[in-house]
Amino acid sequence: MAMKVTVHMYQTIDGKIVTTLDNYPDGPLCEEAGNLYDDYTFGNFRAWGCGRETFKSDYRPDLSVYDDVMPKYEEISAEDEYLCIAIDRYGKNFYETPYNDYGGRKSRYVVATTKKANRRYFAYLEAMGIPYLICGEEDFDIALFLEKLERIHKVDSFALCGGPAINAEFLRKGFVDRISLVICPGVQGGRKELTAVGGDNAEGFPAYFHLEEVKTYPGDSIHILYRK
């Protein structure tokens, strides 16, 4: 498979990706690092994405309007400049628009789900103009997801941007080619904050990577690249 997967994360010096650190991630002390992270994302990847928890919101449309609607179950190619892949195996998240405006760029949502998602959920996605990929019967099949992302959407590199559980799943099953870490100049100091990789299942770990490149940037930020 030509598809390459990079786990691309923005974190503090002590490895926290969700933190109560003042000015994190967009305040004056971390602005340079945040810009570096976004520029690397959109400068190197057409498709970037996250797991369900990252995109979770309180928005809930009325799915009863789709009670009598039979979805087409067509996996349609998106021609947009950027794609935001929402990995949501059971179809739990909803979106008010077809686009994610993160980083000052419009990325069309593409939902990667399974046949366990409700029929009305597929009808809702179709009505919203949100493409989807059906990647498994009962559980999310990473290999099938990557194959469809490449074949249907013509994507040959994918930035997986968290959270820690989905990163761990890709790593555990050997689908990560590179790890990209942008580090801002702050130490959070707590114990319970989320880190770049973490799950209840430690099977497949430890995993080891080779250092490829380290660069320093204005604002005391660092970008580290590891390769498989």
PDB file of C-alpha atoms in Angstrom:
ATOM      1  CA  MET A   1       0.000   0.000   0.000  1.00  0.00           C
ATOM      2  CA  ALA A   2       1.366   3.436  -0.999  1.00  0.00           C
ATOM      3  CA  MET A   3      -0.599   5.161   1.754  1.00  0.00           C
ATOM      4  CA  LYS A   4       1.572   6.668   4.501  1.00  0.00           C
ATOM      5  CA  VAL A   5       0.248   7.492   7.966  1.00  0.00           C
ATOM      6  CA  THR A   6       1.809  10.113  10.248  1.00  0.00           C
ATOM      7  CA  VAL A   7       0.720  10.593  13.844  1.00  0.00           C
ATOM      8  CA  HIS A   8       0.950  14.395  14.051  1.00  0.00           C
ATOM      9  CA  MET A   9       0.522  15.934  17.507  1.00  0.00           C
ATOM     10  CA  TYR A  10       0.931  19.257  19.299  1.00  0.00           C
ATOM     11  CA  GLN A  11       2.024  18.988  22.922  1.00  0.00           C
ATOM     12  CA  THR A  12       3.773  20.546  25.901  1.00  0.00           C
ATOM     13  CA  ILE A  13       7.333  19.763  26.979  1.00  0.00           C
ATOM     14  CA  ASP A  14       5.940  17.161  29.401  1.00  0.00           C
ATOM     15  CA  GLY A  15       3.906  15.478  26.674  1.00  0.00           C
ATOM     16  CA  LYS A  16       0.385  16.745  27.378  1.00  0.00           C
ATOM     17  CA  ILE A  17      -1.974  17.295  24.438  1.00  0.00           C
ATOM     18  CA  VAL A  18      -5.026  18.473  26.388  1.00  0.00           C
ATOM     19  CA  THR A  19      -3.989  20.775  29.190  1.00  0.00           C
ATOM     20  CA  THR A  20      -4.914  23.679  31.458  1.00  0.00           C
ATOM     21  CA  LEU A  21      -1.612  25.452  30.721  1.00  0.00           C
ATOM     22  CA  ASP A  22      -2.207  29.217  30.399  1.00  0.00           C
ATOM     23  CA  ASN A  23      -2.127  30.440  26.772  1.00  0.00           C
ATOM     24  CA  TYR A  24      -2.234  26.872  25.400  1.00  0.00           C
ATOM     25  CA  PRO A  25      -2.606  26.183  22.553  1.00  0.00           C
ATOM     26  CA  ASP A  26      -3.267  29.569  20.922  1.00  0.00           C
ATOM     27  CA  GLY A  27      -2.140  32.252  23.365  1.00  0.00           C
ATOM     28  CA  PRO A  28       0.935  34.473  22.966  1.00  0.00           C
ATOM     29  CA  LEU A  29       3.369  32.043  24.603  1.00  0.00           C
ATOM     30  CA  CYS A  30       2.379  29.198  22.280  1.00  0.00           C
ATOM     31  CA  GLU A  31       1.313  31.047  19.139  1.00  0.00           C
ATOM     32  CA  GLU A  32       4.441  30.186  17.147  1.00  0.00           C
ATOM     33  CA  ALA A  33       4.137  26.494  17.985  1.00  0.00           C
ATOM     34  CA  GLY A  34       0.442  26.471  17.098  1.00  0.00           C
ATOM     35  CA  ASN A  35       1.129  28.101  13.739  1.00  0.00           C
ATOM     36  CA  LEU A  36       3.948  25.645  13.081  1.00  0.00           C
ATOM     37  CA  TYR A  37       1.644  22.726  13.815  1.00  0.00           C
ATOM     38  CA  ASP A  38      -1.088  24.005  11.501  1.00  0.00           C
ATOM     39  CA  ASP A  39       1.314  24.922   8.702  1.00  0.00           C
ATOM     40  CA  TYR A  40       2.898  21.473   8.780  1.00  0.00           C
ATOM     41  CA  THR A  41      -0.522  19.818   8.761  1.00  0.00           C
ATOM     42  CA  PHE A  42      -1.865  21.655   5.730  1.00  0.00           C
ATOM     43  CA  GLY A  43       1.484  21.940   3.982  1.00  0.00           C
ATOM     44  CA  ASN A  44       2.085  18.190   3.975  1.00  0.00           C
ATOM     45  CA  PHE A  45      -1.311  16.480   4.067  1.00  0.00           C
ATOM     46  CA  ARG A  46      -4.522  16.799   2.094  1.00  0.00           C
ATOM     47  CA  ALA A  47      -6.294  14.521   4.594  1.00  0.00           C
ATOM     48  CA  TRP A  48      -6.065  14.871   8.357  1.00  0.00           C
ATOM     49  CA  GLY A  49      -8.306  13.388  10.989  1.00  0.00           C
ATOM     50  CA  CYS A  50      -9.139  12.451  14.552  1.00  0.00           C
ATOM     51  CA  GLY A  51     -11.142   9.991  16.591  1.00  0.00           C
ATOM     52  CA  ARG A  52     -14.701  10.426  17.846  1.00  0.00           C
ATOM     53  CA  GLU A  53     -13.873  12.077  21.171  1.00  0.00           C
ATOM     54  CA  THR A  54     -12.017  14.932  19.481  1.00  0.00           C
ATOM     55  CA  PHE A  55     -15.034  15.888  17.365  1.00  0.00           C
ATOM     56  CA  LYS A  56     -17.695  15.286  20.015  1.00  0.00           C
ATOM     57  CA  SER A  57     -20.171  18.160  20.486  1.00  0.00           C
ATOM     58  CA  ASP A  58     -23.605  18.832  21.949  1.00  0.00           C
ATOM     59  CA  TYR A  59     -25.186  19.311  18.525  1.00  0.00           C
ATOM     60  CA  ARG A  60     -27.991  16.792  17.918  1.00  0.00           C
ATOM     61  CA  PRO A  61     -30.175  17.004  14.789  1.00  0.00           C
ATOM     62  CA  ASP A  62     -33.647  15.478  14.675  1.00  0.00           C
ATOM     63  CA  LEU A  63     -33.034  12.125  12.985  1.00  0.00           C
ATOM     64  CA  SER A  64     -36.754  11.340  12.905  1.00  0.00           C
ATOM     65  CA  VAL A  65     -36.971  13.294   9.635  1.00  0.00           C
ATOM     66  CA  TYR A  66     -35.020  10.405   8.077  1.00  0.00           C
ATOM     67  CA  ASP A  67     -37.341   7.663   9.365  1.00  0.00           C
ATOM     68  CA  ASP A  68     -38.667   6.980   5.873  1.00  0.00           C
ATOM     69  CA  VAL A  69     -35.463   7.797   3.991  1.00  0.00           C
ATOM     70  CA  MET A  70     -33.376   4.944   2.613  1.00  0.00           C
ATOM     71  CA  PRO A  71     -29.725   5.992   2.284  1.00  0.00           C
ATOM     72  CA  LYS A  72     -27.876   5.216  -0.933  1.00  0.00           C
ATOM     73  CA  TYR A  73     -24.813   3.776   0.879  1.00  0.00           C
ATOM     74  CA  GLU A  74     -22.599   5.302  -1.818  1.00  0.00           C
ATOM     75  CA  GLU A  75     -18.996   6.082  -0.922  1.00  0.00           C
ATOM     76  CA  ILE A  76     -18.535   9.232  -2.989  1.00  0.00           C
ATOM     77  CA  SER A  77     -15.191  10.855  -3.716  1.00  0.00           C
ATOM     78  CA  ALA A  78     -14.637  14.366  -2.350  1.00  0.00           C
ATOM     79  CA  GLU A  79     -12.657  16.731  -4.575  1.00  0.00           C
ATOM     80  CA  ASP A  80     -12.018  19.381  -1.909  1.00  0.00           C
ATOM     81  CA  GLU A  81      -8.532  20.738  -1.279  1.00  0.00           C
ATOM     82  CA  TYR A  82      -8.557  19.433   2.295  1.00  0.00           C
ATOM     83  CA  LEU A  83     -10.392  16.550   3.938  1.00  0.00           C
ATOM     84  CA  CYS A  84     -11.153  16.226   7.650  1.00  0.00           C
ATOM     85  CA  ILE A  85     -11.539  12.536   8.451  1.00  0.00           C
ATOM     86  CA  ALA A  86     -13.813  11.871  11.430  1.00  0.00           C
ATOM     87  CA  ILE A  87     -13.278   8.297  12.636  1.00  0.00           C
ATOM     88  CA  ASP A  88     -16.581   7.393  14.272  1.00  0.00           C
ATOM     89  CA  ARG A  89     -17.215   3.659  14.146  1.00  0.00           C
ATOM     90  CA  TYR A  90     -20.804   3.729  15.449  1.00  0.00           C
ATOM     91  CA  GLY A  91     -22.021   7.047  14.042  1.00  0.00           C
ATOM     92  CA  LYS A  92     -22.331   9.046  17.271  1.00  0.00           C
ATOM     93  CA  ASN A  93     -21.151  12.513  16.189  1.00  0.00           C
ATOM     94  CA  PHE A  94     -23.091  15.139  14.239  1.00  0.00           C
ATOM     95  CA  TYR A  95     -21.975  18.204  12.309  1.00  0.00           C
ATOM     96  CA  GLU A  96     -23.798  21.472  11.663  1.00  0.00           C
ATOM     97  CA  THR A  97     -21.971  22.055   8.359  1.00  0.00           C
ATOM     98  CA  PRO A  98     -20.092  19.791   5.916  1.00  0.00           C
ATOM     99  CA  TYR A  99     -16.860  21.656   6.683  1.00  0.00           C
ATOM    100  CA  ASN A 100     -14.379  21.888   9.524  1.00  0.00           C
ATOM    101  CA  ASP A 101     -12.825  25.375   9.700  1.00  0.00           C
ATOM    102  CA  TYR A 102      -9.808  24.412  11.805  1.00  0.00           C
ATOM    103  CA  GLY A 103      -6.543  26.244  11.179  1.00  0.00           C
ATOM    104  CA  GLY A 104      -8.138  28.855   8.966  1.00  0.00           C
ATOM    105  CA  ARG A 105      -8.771  26.302   6.210  1.00  0.00           C
ATOM    106  CA  LYS A 106     -11.990  24.659   5.114  1.00  0.00           C
ATOM    107  CA  SER A 107     -11.730  20.870   5.248  1.00  0.00           C
ATOM    108  CA  ARG A 108     -14.691  18.797   4.116  1.00  0.00           C
ATOM    109  CA  TYR A 109     -15.735  16.219   6.670  1.00  0.00           C
ATOM    110  CA  VAL A 110     -15.471  12.587   5.607  1.00  0.00           C
ATOM    111  CA  VAL A 111     -16.903  10.216   8.224  1.00  0.00           C
ATOM    112  CA  ALA A 112     -15.146   6.864   8.542  1.00  0.00           C
ATOM    113  CA  THR A 113     -17.616   4.507  10.186  1.00  0.00           C
ATOM    114  CA  THR A 114     -18.924   0.917  10.115  1.00  0.00           C
ATOM    115  CA  LYS A 115     -22.114  -0.924   9.257  1.00  0.00           C
ATOM    116  CA  LYS A 116     -23.059  -0.663  12.938  1.00  0.00           C
ATOM    117  CA  ALA A 117     -24.040   2.981  12.392  1.00  0.00           C
ATOM    118  CA  ASN A 118     -27.795   3.583  12.258  1.00  0.00           C
ATOM    119  CA  ARG A 119     -29.500   3.743   8.852  1.00  0.00           C
ATOM    120  CA  ARG A 120     -30.827   7.213   9.692  1.00  0.00           C
ATOM    121  CA  TYR A 121     -27.259   8.359  10.406  1.00  0.00           C
ATOM    122  CA  PHE A 122     -26.206   7.549   6.842  1.00  0.00           C
ATOM    123  CA  ALA A 123     -29.286   9.380   5.537  1.00  0.00           C
ATOM    124  CA  TYR A 124     -28.347  12.406   7.650  1.00  0.00           C
ATOM    125  CA  LEU A 125     -24.771  12.419   6.284  1.00  0.00           C
ATOM    126  CA  GLU A 126     -26.052  12.226   2.716  1.00  0.00           C
ATOM    127  CA  ALA A 127     -28.476  15.093   3.308  1.00  0.00           C
ATOM    128  CA  MET A 128     -25.649  17.179   4.768  1.00  0.00           C
ATOM    129  CA  GLY A 129     -23.315  16.516   1.854  1.00  0.00           C
ATOM    130  CA  ILE A 130     -20.829  14.709   4.108  1.00  0.00           C
ATOM    131  CA  PRO A 131     -19.144  11.754   2.365  1.00  0.00           C
ATOM    132  CA  TYR A 132     -18.544   8.602   4.348  1.00  0.00           C
ATOM    133  CA  LEU A 133     -16.470   5.440   4.210  1.00  0.00           C
ATOM    134  CA  ILE A 134     -17.868   2.171   5.554  1.00  0.00           C
ATOM    135  CA  CYS A 135     -14.878   0.445   7.092  1.00  0.00           C
ATOM    136  CA  GLY A 136     -16.022  -2.810   8.637  1.00  0.00           C
ATOM    137  CA  GLU A 137     -18.992  -4.837   9.774  1.00  0.00           C
ATOM    138  CA  GLU A 138     -18.761  -4.810  13.582  1.00  0.00           C
ATOM    139  CA  ASP A 139     -15.577  -2.859  14.300  1.00  0.00           C
ATOM    140  CA  PHE A 140     -13.381  -0.336  12.547  1.00  0.00           C
ATOM    141  CA  ASP A 141     -11.018  -1.959  10.030  1.00  0.00           C
ATOM    142  CA  ILE A 142      -7.959   0.287   9.709  1.00  0.00           C
ATOM    143  CA  ALA A 143      -6.543  -1.486   6.661  1.00  0.00           C
ATOM    144  CA  LEU A 144      -9.874  -1.160   4.834  1.00  0.00           C
ATOM    145  CA  PHE A 145     -10.134   2.493   5.844  1.00  0.00           C
ATOM    146  CA  LEU A 146      -6.693   3.321   4.442  1.00  0.00           C
ATOM    147  CA  GLU A 147      -7.361   1.383   1.249  1.00  0.00           C
ATOM    148  CA  LYS A 148     -10.629   3.255   0.657  1.00  0.00           C
ATOM    149  CA  LEU A 149      -9.158   6.633   1.547  1.00  0.00           C
ATOM    150  CA  GLU A 150      -6.462   6.083  -1.053  1.00  0.00           C
ATOM    151  CA  ARG A 151      -8.659   4.542  -3.749  1.00  0.00           C
ATOM    152  CA  ILE A 152     -11.805   6.668  -3.436  1.00  0.00           C
ATOM    153  CA  HIS A 153     -10.396  10.018  -2.318  1.00  0.00           C
ATOM    154  CA  LYS A 154      -6.985   9.772  -4.037  1.00  0.00           C
ATOM    155  CA  VAL A 155      -5.107  10.396  -0.809  1.00  0.00           C
ATOM    156  CA  ASP A 156      -1.603   8.945  -0.406  1.00  0.00           C
ATOM    157  CA  SER A 157      -0.685  10.408   3.000  1.00  0.00           C
ATOM    158  CA  PHE A 158      -2.831  10.863   6.101  1.00  0.00           C
ATOM    159  CA  ALA A 159      -2.179  12.877   9.279  1.00  0.00           C
ATOM    160  CA  LEU A 160      -3.702  11.204  12.326  1.00  0.00           C
ATOM    161  CA  CYS A 161      -4.087  13.987  14.891  1.00  0.00           C
ATOM    162  CA  GLY A 162      -5.417  12.147  17.928  1.00  0.00           C
ATOM    163  CA  GLY A 163      -6.773  11.535  20.376  1.00  0.00           C
ATOM    164  CA  PRO A 164      -4.568   9.131  22.273  1.00  0.00           C
ATOM    165  CA  ALA A 165      -6.858   6.093  21.930  1.00  0.00           C
ATOM    166  CA  ILE A 166      -7.083   6.164  18.127  1.00  0.00           C
ATOM    167  CA  ASN A 167      -3.347   6.899  17.881  1.00  0.00           C
ATOM    168  CA  ALA A 168      -2.657   3.854  20.053  1.00  0.00           C
ATOM    169  CA  GLU A 169      -4.896   1.677  17.872  1.00  0.00           C
ATOM    170  CA  PHE A 170      -3.071   2.626  14.671  1.00  0.00           C
ATOM    171  CA  LEU A 171       0.317   2.136  16.360  1.00  0.00           C
ATOM    172  CA  ARG A 172      -0.649  -1.168  17.955  1.00  0.00           C
ATOM    173  CA  LYS A 173      -1.612  -2.621  14.581  1.00  0.00           C
ATOM    174  CA  GLY A 174       1.468  -1.357  12.778  1.00  0.00           C
ATOM    175  CA  PHE A 175      -0.120   1.291  10.527  1.00  0.00           C
ATOM    176  CA  VAL A 176       1.996   4.301  11.544  1.00  0.00           C
ATOM    177  CA  ASP A 177       4.962   5.229   9.330  1.00  0.00           C
ATOM    178  CA  ARG A 178       6.038   8.441  11.052  1.00  0.00           C
ATOM    179  CA  ILE A 179       5.465  10.377  14.256  1.00  0.00           C
ATOM    180  CA  SER A 180       5.508  14.173  14.134  1.00  0.00           C
ATOM    181  CA  LEU A 181       5.634  16.115  17.413  1.00  0.00           C
ATOM    182  CA  VAL A 182       5.402  19.892  17.674  1.00  0.00           C
ATOM    183  CA  ILE A 183       6.412  20.949  21.180  1.00  0.00           C
ATOM    184  CA  CYS A 184       5.463  24.295  22.684  1.00  0.00           C
ATOM    185  CA  PRO A 185       7.634  25.897  25.414  1.00  0.00           C
ATOM    186  CA  GLY A 186       5.495  24.987  28.416  1.00  0.00           C
ATOM    187  CA  VAL A 187       5.328  22.381  31.179  1.00  0.00           C
ATOM    188  CA  GLN A 188       1.814  21.509  32.352  1.00  0.00           C
ATOM    189  CA  GLY A 189       2.904  19.546  35.390  1.00  0.00           C
ATOM    190  CA  GLY A 190      -0.252  17.514  36.061  1.00  0.00           C
ATOM    191  CA  ARG A 191      -0.759  13.753  36.051  1.00  0.00           C
ATOM    192  CA  LYS A 192      -4.196  13.243  34.545  1.00  0.00           C
ATOM    193  CA  GLU A 193      -3.991  15.230  31.317  1.00  0.00           C
ATOM    194  CA  LEU A 194      -4.068  13.349  28.012  1.00  0.00           C
ATOM    195  CA  THR A 195      -0.879  12.365  26.231  1.00  0.00           C
ATOM    196  CA  ALA A 196      -0.260  11.711  22.526  1.00  0.00           C
ATOM    197  CA  VAL A 197      -0.745   7.942  22.836  1.00  0.00           C
ATOM    198  CA  GLY A 198      -2.669   6.045  25.475  1.00  0.00           C
ATOM    199  CA  GLY A 199      -5.189   3.260  25.795  1.00  0.00           C
ATOM    200  CA  ASP A 200      -6.377   0.537  28.124  1.00  0.00           C
ATOM    201  CA  ASN A 201      -4.892  -2.169  25.924  1.00  0.00           C
ATOM    202  CA  ALA A 202      -1.074  -2.273  25.927  1.00  0.00           C
ATOM    203  CA  GLU A 203      -0.893  -5.133  23.432  1.00  0.00           C
ATOM    204  CA  GLY A 204       1.564  -4.319  20.626  1.00  0.00           C
ATOM    205  CA  PHE A 205       3.670  -2.003  22.777  1.00  0.00           C
ATOM    206  CA  PRO A 206       6.368  -0.881  23.242  1.00  0.00           C
ATOM    207  CA  ALA A 207       6.855   0.402  19.697  1.00  0.00           C
ATOM    208  CA  TYR A 208      10.123   1.931  18.514  1.00  0.00           C
ATOM    209  CA  PHE A 209      10.924   4.559  15.896  1.00  0.00           C
ATOM    210  CA  HIS A 210      14.117   6.097  14.470  1.00  0.00           C
ATOM    211  CA  LEU A 211      14.838   9.800  14.818  1.00  0.00           C
ATOM    212  CA  GLU A 212      14.568  11.450  11.395  1.00  0.00           C
ATOM    213  CA  GLU A 213      14.801  15.188  12.065  1.00  0.00           C
ATOM    214  CA  VAL A 214      14.758  17.827  14.775  1.00  0.00           C
ATOM    215  CA  LYS A 215      14.195  21.508  14.016  1.00  0.00           C
ATOM    216  CA  THR A 216      13.941  24.530  16.301  1.00  0.00           C
ATOM    217  CA  TYR A 217      11.742  27.521  15.477  1.00  0.00           C
ATOM    218  CA  PRO A 218      11.107  31.067  16.726  1.00  0.00           C
ATOM    219  CA  GLY A 219       9.090  31.169  19.898  1.00  0.00           C
ATOM    220  CA  ASP A 220      11.133  28.312  21.440  1.00  0.00           C
ATOM    221  CA  SER A 221       9.108  25.625  19.677  1.00  0.00           C
ATOM    222  CA  ILE A 222      10.550  22.331  18.399  1.00  0.00           C
ATOM    223  CA  HIS A 223       9.452  19.944  15.662  1.00  0.00           C
ATOM    224  CA  ILE A 224      10.582  16.330  15.945  1.00  0.00           C
ATOM    225  CA  LEU A 225      10.075  13.674  13.273  1.00  0.00           C
ATOM    226  CA  TYR A 226      10.469   9.937  13.842  1.00  0.00           C
ATOM    227  CA  ARG A 227      10.233   7.241  11.191  1.00  0.00           C
ATOM    228  CA  LYS A 228       9.262   3.601  11.456  1.00  0.00           C
TER     229      LYS A 228
END
